[in-house]
Coordinates of C-alpha atoms in Angstrom, one line a residue:
Chain A
M1 CA -8.8 -20.0 12.3
T2 CA -10.2 -23.3 11.2
M3 CA -13.2 -22.7 13.4
A4 CA -13.9 -19.3 12.0
E5 CA -13.3 -20.5 8.5
H6 CA -15.7 -23.4 9.0
D7 CA -18.3 -21.1 10.5
S8 CA -18.2 -18.6 7.6
T9 CA -18.2 -21.5 5.1
S10 CA -21.4 -22.9 6.5
E11 CA -23.0 -19.5 6.6
I12 CA -22.2 -19.0 2.9
T13 CA -23.5 -22.5 2.1
R14 CA -26.7 -21.8 4.0
K15 CA -27.3 -18.6 2.2
R16 CA -27.0 -19.9 -1.3
D17 CA -28.7 -22.7 -3.1
T18 CA -27.2 -22.0 -6.5
Y19 CA -24.0 -20.4 -7.6
T20 CA -23.6 -17.7 -10.2
P21 CA -20.2 -17.0 -11.6
E22 CA -20.3 -13.8 -9.5
S23 CA -21.0 -15.4 -6.2
L24 CA -18.5 -18.1 -6.8
L25 CA -15.9 -15.4 -7.6
A26 CA -16.6 -13.7 -4.2
V27 CA -16.0 -17.0 -2.3
A28 CA -12.8 -17.7 -4.3
V29 CA -11.4 -14.3 -3.6
E30 CA -11.9 -14.8 0.1
V31 CA -10.1 -18.1 0.0
F32 CA -7.2 -16.7 -2.2
I33 CA -6.7 -13.9 0.3
E34 CA -6.9 -16.3 3.3
R35 CA -4.6 -19.0 1.9
G36 CA -2.7 -17.2 -0.8
Y37 CA -3.3 -18.0 -4.4
D38 CA -0.5 -20.6 -4.5
G39 CA -1.8 -22.3 -1.4
T40 CA -5.3 -22.6 -2.7
S41 CA -6.4 -25.9 -4.3
M42 CA -9.7 -26.6 -6.2
E43 CA -10.5 -28.8 -3.2
H44 CA -10.3 -25.7 -0.9
L45 CA -12.5 -23.8 -3.2
S46 CA -15.0 -26.6 -3.4
R47 CA -15.2 -26.9 0.4
A48 CA -15.5 -23.1 0.9
A49 CA -18.2 -22.8 -1.7
G50 CA -20.0 -25.9 -0.5
I51 CA -20.3 -27.3 -4.1
S52 CA -18.5 -30.0 -5.9
K53 CA -15.4 -29.5 -7.9
S54 CA -17.3 -30.5 -11.1
S55 CA -19.8 -27.8 -10.4
I56 CA -17.0 -25.2 -10.2
Y57 CA -15.6 -26.6 -13.5
H58 CA -19.1 -25.9 -14.9
H59 CA -18.4 -22.2 -14.4
V60 CA -14.7 -21.8 -14.9
R61 CA -11.7 -23.7 -16.4
G62 CA -9.8 -23.7 -13.1
K63 CA -8.5 -21.5 -10.3
E64 CA -6.4 -19.4 -12.7
E65 CA -9.5 -18.2 -14.5
L66 CA -11.0 -17.2 -11.1
L67 CA -7.9 -15.2 -10.3
E68 CA -8.0 -13.6 -13.7
R69 CA -11.6 -12.5 -13.2
A70 CA -11.0 -11.3 -9.7
V71 CA -7.9 -9.1 -10.4
G72 CA -9.6 -8.2 -13.7
R73 CA -12.5 -6.7 -11.8
A74 CA -10.1 -4.6 -9.6
L75 CA -8.1 -3.5 -12.7
D76 CA -11.3 -2.6 -14.6
G77 CA -12.4 -0.4 -11.7
L78 CA -9.0 1.3 -11.5
F79 CA -8.5 1.9 -15.3
G80 CA -12.2 3.0 -15.6
I81 CA -11.2 6.0 -13.4
L82 CA -8.7 7.2 -16.1
D83 CA -11.6 7.4 -18.6
E84 CA -13.8 9.5 -16.4
P85 CA -14.4 13.1 -17.7
A86 CA -12.8 14.6 -14.6
A87 CA -9.6 12.5 -15.2
S88 CA -9.3 13.6 -18.8
R89 CA -10.1 17.3 -18.9
G90 CA -8.6 20.4 -17.2
R91 CA -5.4 21.1 -15.4
A92 CA -3.2 18.0 -14.5
V93 CA -3.4 18.7 -10.8
E94 CA -7.2 18.6 -10.8
R95 CA -7.2 15.4 -12.8
L96 CA -4.6 13.9 -10.5
E97 CA -6.6 14.8 -7.4
H98 CA -9.7 13.3 -9.0
V99 CA -7.8 10.1 -9.8
V100 CA -6.4 9.8 -6.3
H101 CA -9.8 10.4 -4.8
R102 CA -11.5 7.8 -7.0
T103 CA -8.7 5.3 -6.6
T104 CA -9.4 5.4 -2.9
D105 CA -13.1 5.0 -3.6
V106 CA -12.6 2.0 -5.9
L107 CA -10.2 0.4 -3.3
M108 CA -13.0 0.6 -0.7
A109 CA -15.9 -0.4 -3.0
E110 CA -14.0 -3.4 -4.5
L111 CA -12.0 -4.1 -1.2
P112 CA -11.4 -7.9 -1.6
Y113 CA -10.6 -7.7 -5.3
V114 CA -8.1 -4.8 -4.9
T115 CA -6.6 -6.5 -1.8
L116 CA -6.0 -9.6 -3.9
L117 CA -4.5 -7.5 -6.7
L118 CA -2.1 -5.9 -4.2
R119 CA -1.0 -9.3 -2.9
V120 CA -0.4 -11.0 -6.3
R121 CA 3.2 -12.1 -6.9
G122 CA 4.4 -13.2 -10.3
N123 CA 4.4 -17.0 -10.3
T124 CA 1.9 -17.6 -13.1
R125 CA 1.1 -15.9 -16.4
T126 CA -2.1 -14.3 -14.9
E127 CA -0.2 -13.0 -11.8
R128 CA 2.5 -11.5 -14.1
W129 CA -0.2 -9.9 -16.2
A130 CA -1.9 -8.5 -13.2
M131 CA 1.4 -7.0 -11.9
E132 CA 2.2 -5.5 -15.3
R133 CA -1.3 -3.9 -15.5
R134 CA -0.9 -2.5 -11.9
R135 CA 2.5 -1.0 -12.8
E136 CA 0.9 0.5 -15.9
F137 CA -1.8 2.2 -13.7
D138 CA 1.0 3.5 -11.4
Q139 CA 2.8 4.9 -14.4
R140 CA -0.3 6.7 -15.7
V141 CA -0.6 8.4 -12.3
A142 CA 3.1 9.2 -12.3
E143 CA 2.6 10.9 -15.7
L144 CA -0.2 13.0 -14.3
L145 CA 2.1 14.0 -11.4
R146 CA 4.8 14.9 -13.8
A147 CA 2.4 17.0 -15.9
A148 CA 1.1 18.8 -12.8
V149 CA 4.7 19.7 -11.9
A150 CA 5.3 21.0 -15.4
E151 CA 2.2 23.1 -15.2
G152 CA 3.6 24.7 -12.1
D153 CA 0.9 23.4 -9.7
L154 CA 2.9 20.9 -7.8
R155 CA 6.2 21.5 -6.0
A156 CA 9.2 20.7 -8.2
D157 CA 11.5 19.7 -5.3
V158 CA 9.8 16.3 -4.9
D159 CA 10.9 13.3 -7.0
V160 CA 8.0 12.1 -9.1
R161 CA 8.8 8.4 -8.8
L162 CA 9.2 8.6 -5.0
A163 CA 6.1 10.7 -4.6
T164 CA 4.1 8.3 -6.6
R165 CA 5.3 5.4 -4.5
L166 CA 4.5 7.2 -1.2
L167 CA 1.1 8.2 -2.6
F168 CA 0.2 4.6 -3.5
G169 CA 1.7 3.4 -0.2
M170 CA -0.7 5.6 1.6
I171 CA -3.7 4.6 -0.5
N172 CA -3.0 0.9 -0.6
S173 CA -2.4 0.7 3.2
I174 CA -6.2 1.3 3.6
V175 CA -6.8 -2.4 2.7
E176 CA -5.1 -3.3 6.0
W177 CA -7.8 -1.7 8.2
Y178 CA -10.8 -0.6 6.2
R179 CA -13.9 -2.7 6.7
P180 CA -17.2 -1.7 5.0
P181 CA -20.1 -1.0 7.5
A182 CA -22.1 -4.1 8.5
G183 CA -24.7 -5.1 6.0
S184 CA -22.9 -3.6 3.1
T185 CA -20.4 -5.4 1.0
A186 CA -19.3 -2.5 -1.1
A187 CA -19.4 0.9 0.6
T188 CA -17.0 3.7 0.3
D189 CA -16.3 6.2 3.0
E190 CA -16.0 9.7 1.6
R191 CA -14.2 10.9 4.6
V192 CA -11.3 8.5 3.9
A193 CA -10.9 9.5 0.3
D194 CA -11.2 13.3 1.2
T195 CA -8.5 12.9 3.9
V196 CA -6.1 11.1 1.5
V197 CA -6.5 13.9 -1.0
R198 CA -6.2 16.7 1.6
M199 CA -3.2 15.1 3.3
A200 CA -1.3 14.4 0.0
F201 CA -1.9 17.6 -1.7
E202 CA -2.4 20.3 1.0
G203 CA -0.5 18.6 3.8
L204 CA -1.4 18.4 7.5
R205 CA 0.0 21.8 8.4
K206 CA -2.4 24.8 8.5
Chain B
M1 CA 12.9 -19.0 -5.1
T2 CA 14.6 -22.1 -3.8
M3 CA 17.5 -21.3 -6.1
A4 CA 17.9 -17.8 -4.8
E5 CA 17.4 -19.0 -1.2
H6 CA 20.1 -21.7 -1.6
D7 CA 22.5 -19.2 -3.1
S8 CA 22.1 -16.6 -0.4
T9 CA 22.4 -19.4 2.2
S10 CA 25.7 -20.6 0.9
E11 CA 27.0 -17.1 0.7
I12 CA 26.2 -16.5 4.3
T13 CA 27.8 -19.8 5.3
R14 CA 30.9 -19.0 3.3
K15 CA 31.3 -15.7 5.0
R16 CA 31.1 -16.8 8.6
D17 CA 33.0 -19.4 10.5
T18 CA 31.5 -18.7 13.9
Y19 CA 28.2 -17.3 14.9
T20 CA 27.5 -14.5 17.3
P21 CA 24.0 -13.9 18.7
E22 CA 23.9 -10.9 16.4
S23 CA 24.8 -12.7 13.2
L24 CA 22.4 -15.6 14.0
L25 CA 19.7 -13.1 14.5
A26 CA 20.3 -11.5 11.1
V27 CA 19.9 -14.9 9.4
A28 CA 16.8 -15.8 11.5
V29 CA 15.1 -12.6 10.5
E30 CA 15.7 -13.3 6.8
V31 CA 14.1 -16.8 7.2
F32 CA 11.2 -15.5 9.3
I33 CA 10.4 -12.9 6.5
E34 CA 10.8 -15.4 3.8
R35 CA 8.7 -18.3 5.3
G36 CA 6.7 -16.4 7.9
Y37 CA 7.3 -17.0 11.6
D38 CA 4.7 -19.8 11.9
G39 CA 6.2 -21.5 8.9
T40 CA 9.8 -21.5 10.2
S41 CA 11.2 -24.5 12.1
M42 CA 14.5 -24.8 14.0
E43 CA 15.4 -27.1 11.1
H44 CA 15.0 -24.2 8.6
L45 CA 17.0 -21.9 10.8
S46 CA 19.8 -24.5 11.2
R47 CA 20.0 -25.0 7.4
A48 CA 20.0 -21.3 6.6
A49 CA 22.7 -20.6 9.2
G50 CA 24.7 -23.6 8.2
I51 CA 25.1 -24.7 11.9
S52 CA 23.5 -27.5 13.9
K53 CA 20.4 -27.1 15.9
S54 CA 22.3 -27.6 19.1
S55 CA 24.7 -24.8 18.2
I56 CA 21.6 -22.6 17.8
Y57 CA 20.3 -23.7 21.2
H58 CA 23.7 -22.7 22.6
H59 CA 22.7 -19.1 21.8
V60 CA 19.0 -19.0 22.3
R61 CA 16.2 -21.1 24.0
G62 CA 14.3 -21.4 20.7
K63 CA 12.8 -19.5 17.8
E64 CA 10.5 -17.4 19.9
E65 CA 13.5 -15.9 21.6
L66 CA 14.9 -15.0 18.2
L67 CA 11.6 -13.4 17.3
E68 CA 11.6 -11.5 20.6
R69 CA 15.1 -10.2 20.0
A70 CA 14.4 -9.2 16.4
V71 CA 11.2 -7.3 16.9
G72 CA 12.7 -5.9 20.2
R73 CA 15.5 -4.4 18.1
A74 CA 13.0 -2.7 15.8
L75 CA 10.9 -1.5 18.8
D76 CA 14.0 -0.2 20.6
G77 CA 14.9 1.8 17.5
L78 CA 11.3 3.3 17.3
F79 CA 10.8 4.0 21.0
G80 CA 14.3 5.5 21.2
I81 CA 13.1 8.2 18.8
L82 CA 10.6 9.4 21.4
D83 CA 13.4 10.0 23.9
E84 CA 15.5 12.2 21.5
P85 CA 15.7 15.9 22.6
A86 CA 13.9 17.0 19.4
A87 CA 11.0 14.8 20.1
S88 CA 10.5 16.0 23.7
R89 CA 11.0 19.8 23.4
G90 CA 9.3 22.6 21.5
R91 CA 6.0 22.8 19.6
A92 CA 4.2 19.6 19.1
V93 CA 4.2 20.0 15.3
E94 CA 8.0 20.2 15.3
R95 CA 8.3 17.2 17.6
L96 CA 5.9 15.3 15.3
E97 CA 7.8 16.2 12.1
H98 CA 11.0 15.0 13.9
V99 CA 9.4 11.7 14.9
V100 CA 8.0 11.1 11.4
H101 CA 11.4 11.8 9.8
R102 CA 13.3 9.6 12.3
T103 CA 10.7 6.8 12.1
T104 CA 11.4 6.7 8.3
D105 CA 15.2 6.7 9.1
V106 CA 14.9 3.8 11.5
L107 CA 12.7 1.8 9.1
M108 CA 15.5 2.1 6.5
A109 CA 18.4 1.5 8.9
E110 CA 16.7 -1.5 10.5
L111 CA 14.9 -2.6 7.4
P112 CA 14.6 -6.4 8.0
Y113 CA 13.8 -5.9 11.7
V114 CA 11.0 -3.4 11.1
T115 CA 9.7 -5.5 8.1
L116 CA 9.3 -8.4 10.5
L117 CA 7.7 -6.2 13.1
L118 CA 5.1 -5.0 10.5
R119 CA 4.3 -8.6 9.5
V120 CA 3.8 -10.1 12.9
R121 CA 0.3 -11.4 13.6
G122 CA -0.7 -12.5 17.1
N123 CA -0.4 -16.2 17.4
T124 CA 2.1 -16.4 20.2
R125 CA 2.8 -14.4 23.4
T126 CA 5.8 -12.7 21.8
E127 CA 3.8 -11.8 18.7
R128 CA 1.0 -10.3 20.7
W129 CA 3.5 -8.3 22.8
A130 CA 5.1 -6.9 19.6
M131 CA 1.7 -5.9 18.2
E132 CA 0.8 -4.3 21.5
R133 CA 4.1 -2.3 21.6
R134 CA 3.6 -1.3 18.0
R135 CA 0.1 0.0 18.8
E136 CA 1.6 1.9 21.7
F137 CA 4.0 3.6 19.4
D138 CA 1.2 4.6 17.0
Q139 CA -0.7 6.0 19.9
R140 CA 2.2 8.1 21.0
V141 CA 2.4 9.6 17.5
A142 CA -1.4 10.1 17.4
E143 CA -1.1 12.0 20.7
L144 CA 1.5 14.3 19.2
L145 CA -0.8 14.9 16.2
R146 CA -3.6 15.8 18.6
A147 CA -1.4 18.2 20.5
A148 CA -0.3 19.9 17.3
V149 CA -3.9 20.4 16.3
A150 CA -4.6 21.8 19.8
E151 CA -1.7 24.2 19.4
G152 CA -3.2 25.4 16.1
D153 CA -0.4 24.2 13.8
L154 CA -2.2 21.3 12.1
R155 CA -5.5 21.6 10.3
A156 CA -8.4 20.7 12.6
D157 CA -10.6 19.3 9.7
V158 CA -8.7 16.0 9.7
D159 CA -9.5 13.1 11.9
V160 CA -6.5 12.3 14.1
R161 CA -7.0 8.5 14.1
L162 CA -7.4 8.5 10.3
A163 CA -4.5 10.8 9.7
T164 CA -2.2 8.7 11.9
R165 CA -3.2 5.5 10.0
L166 CA -2.5 7.2 6.6
L167 CA 0.8 8.6 7.9
F168 CA 2.0 5.1 9.0
G169 CA 0.5 3.6 5.9
M170 CA 2.8 5.9 3.8
I171 CA 5.9 5.3 6.0
N172 CA 5.4 1.5 6.4
S173 CA 4.9 1.0 2.7
I174 CA 8.6 1.9 2.2
V175 CA 9.6 -1.6 3.3
E176 CA 7.9 -2.9 0.1
W177 CA 10.5 -1.2 -2.2
Y178 CA 13.4 0.3 -0.3
R179 CA 16.6 -1.6 -0.6
P180 CA 19.9 -0.2 0.9
P181 CA 22.7 0.5 -1.6
A182 CA 24.9 -2.4 -2.4
G183 CA 27.6 -3.0 0.2
S184 CA 25.7 -1.4 3.0
T185 CA 23.4 -3.3 5.3
A186 CA 22.0 -0.3 7.1
A187 CA 21.8 2.9 5.1
T188 CA 19.1 5.5 5.3
D189 CA 18.2 7.7 2.4
E190 CA 17.7 11.2 3.6
R191 CA 15.7 12.1 0.4
V192 CA 13.1 9.5 1.3
A193 CA 12.6 10.7 4.9
D194 CA 12.5 14.4 3.7
T195 CA 9.9 13.6 1.1
V196 CA 7.7 11.8 3.6
V197 CA 7.8 14.8 5.9
R198 CA 7.3 17.3 3.1
M199 CA 4.4 15.4 1.5
A200 CA 2.6 14.7 4.8
F201 CA 3.0 18.2 6.3
E202 CA 3.2 20.6 3.4
G203 CA 1.5 18.6 0.7
L204 CA 2.4 18.2 -2.9
R205 CA 0.7 21.4 -4.1
K206 CA 2.8 24.5 -4.4

């Protein structure tokens, strides 16, 4: 672990001479995922980024601001979906399928940011805020599910809360194994999103 | 956290005067899940169990034996499913649905043991063995899926490997939120297992 960590750190250091808030964020998210947010110090961030702590403080007030920006990026991606035309017009079931498809896309495109969001536990104000926003998103999806049942398009013999949990369980599990193709840092795999929608809505049976 | 941990520890200590290998295992699994296997020392186990380290050594050779017994219990439950009559006779799709239903049951009935199995990462021989056995179980399920496609009962437009991953993603996510009803340590909720099977095989659409 220390070996690999060291290698990837030096690679990152080699690649960059200057840091932008964006590139610093990308490094911070890697370290947060690796060590956990609680277990990460400014010293760890400084070593991973290959820049001094005072250079980091030039960009951000501290590690909580980095966490806020990182989970904020994931949440912006997710909530952005709900504002898309296909999520706001038409039958609830079509809107729901669109949201499920796009949620899977965003998870893949923003993989480290969504991974971090899913791992956050509520020890600080920012973590509690992130959990609250995540619950809010889940509730918006549960409402769509409820509306689709009311419109007669989804089976009524399934508990909405339970179905929402299983649906997100399936989608969120993708962070455990999905890795973008080499050379790309943010690539979605349409086949994955299509299969999620097909499996959840049509089922595996012919 | 420390508060809650302390409370539950004293409760356990109050309840038991003597330890059996079984009750020691239950405490060890709680501690492994809480601190991670790597982060657990014999000292932690001794404190949580309220007995001396030498009393623990009276039952087991060390913490790796406790891990082996714990994940072994989860794996015995899972592999036992494959030997059930309903998993070995009839059309592949029926066998597969049975296995998915029963896997969900076993996850709920053996919640802490399966949770630990799912969190194991390969740092020791026992952890690598557990991961290997888990992969073996996943592969047995993937084979059933492949057979059900070949028999024409499952849609052929879904990649078997991907579908297996999503299926286990959905089932395994249950450990994140399922808690057995108060007063019961091993209760399954038929509604949960039914919904998993219905959603995965029939889909949410009417």
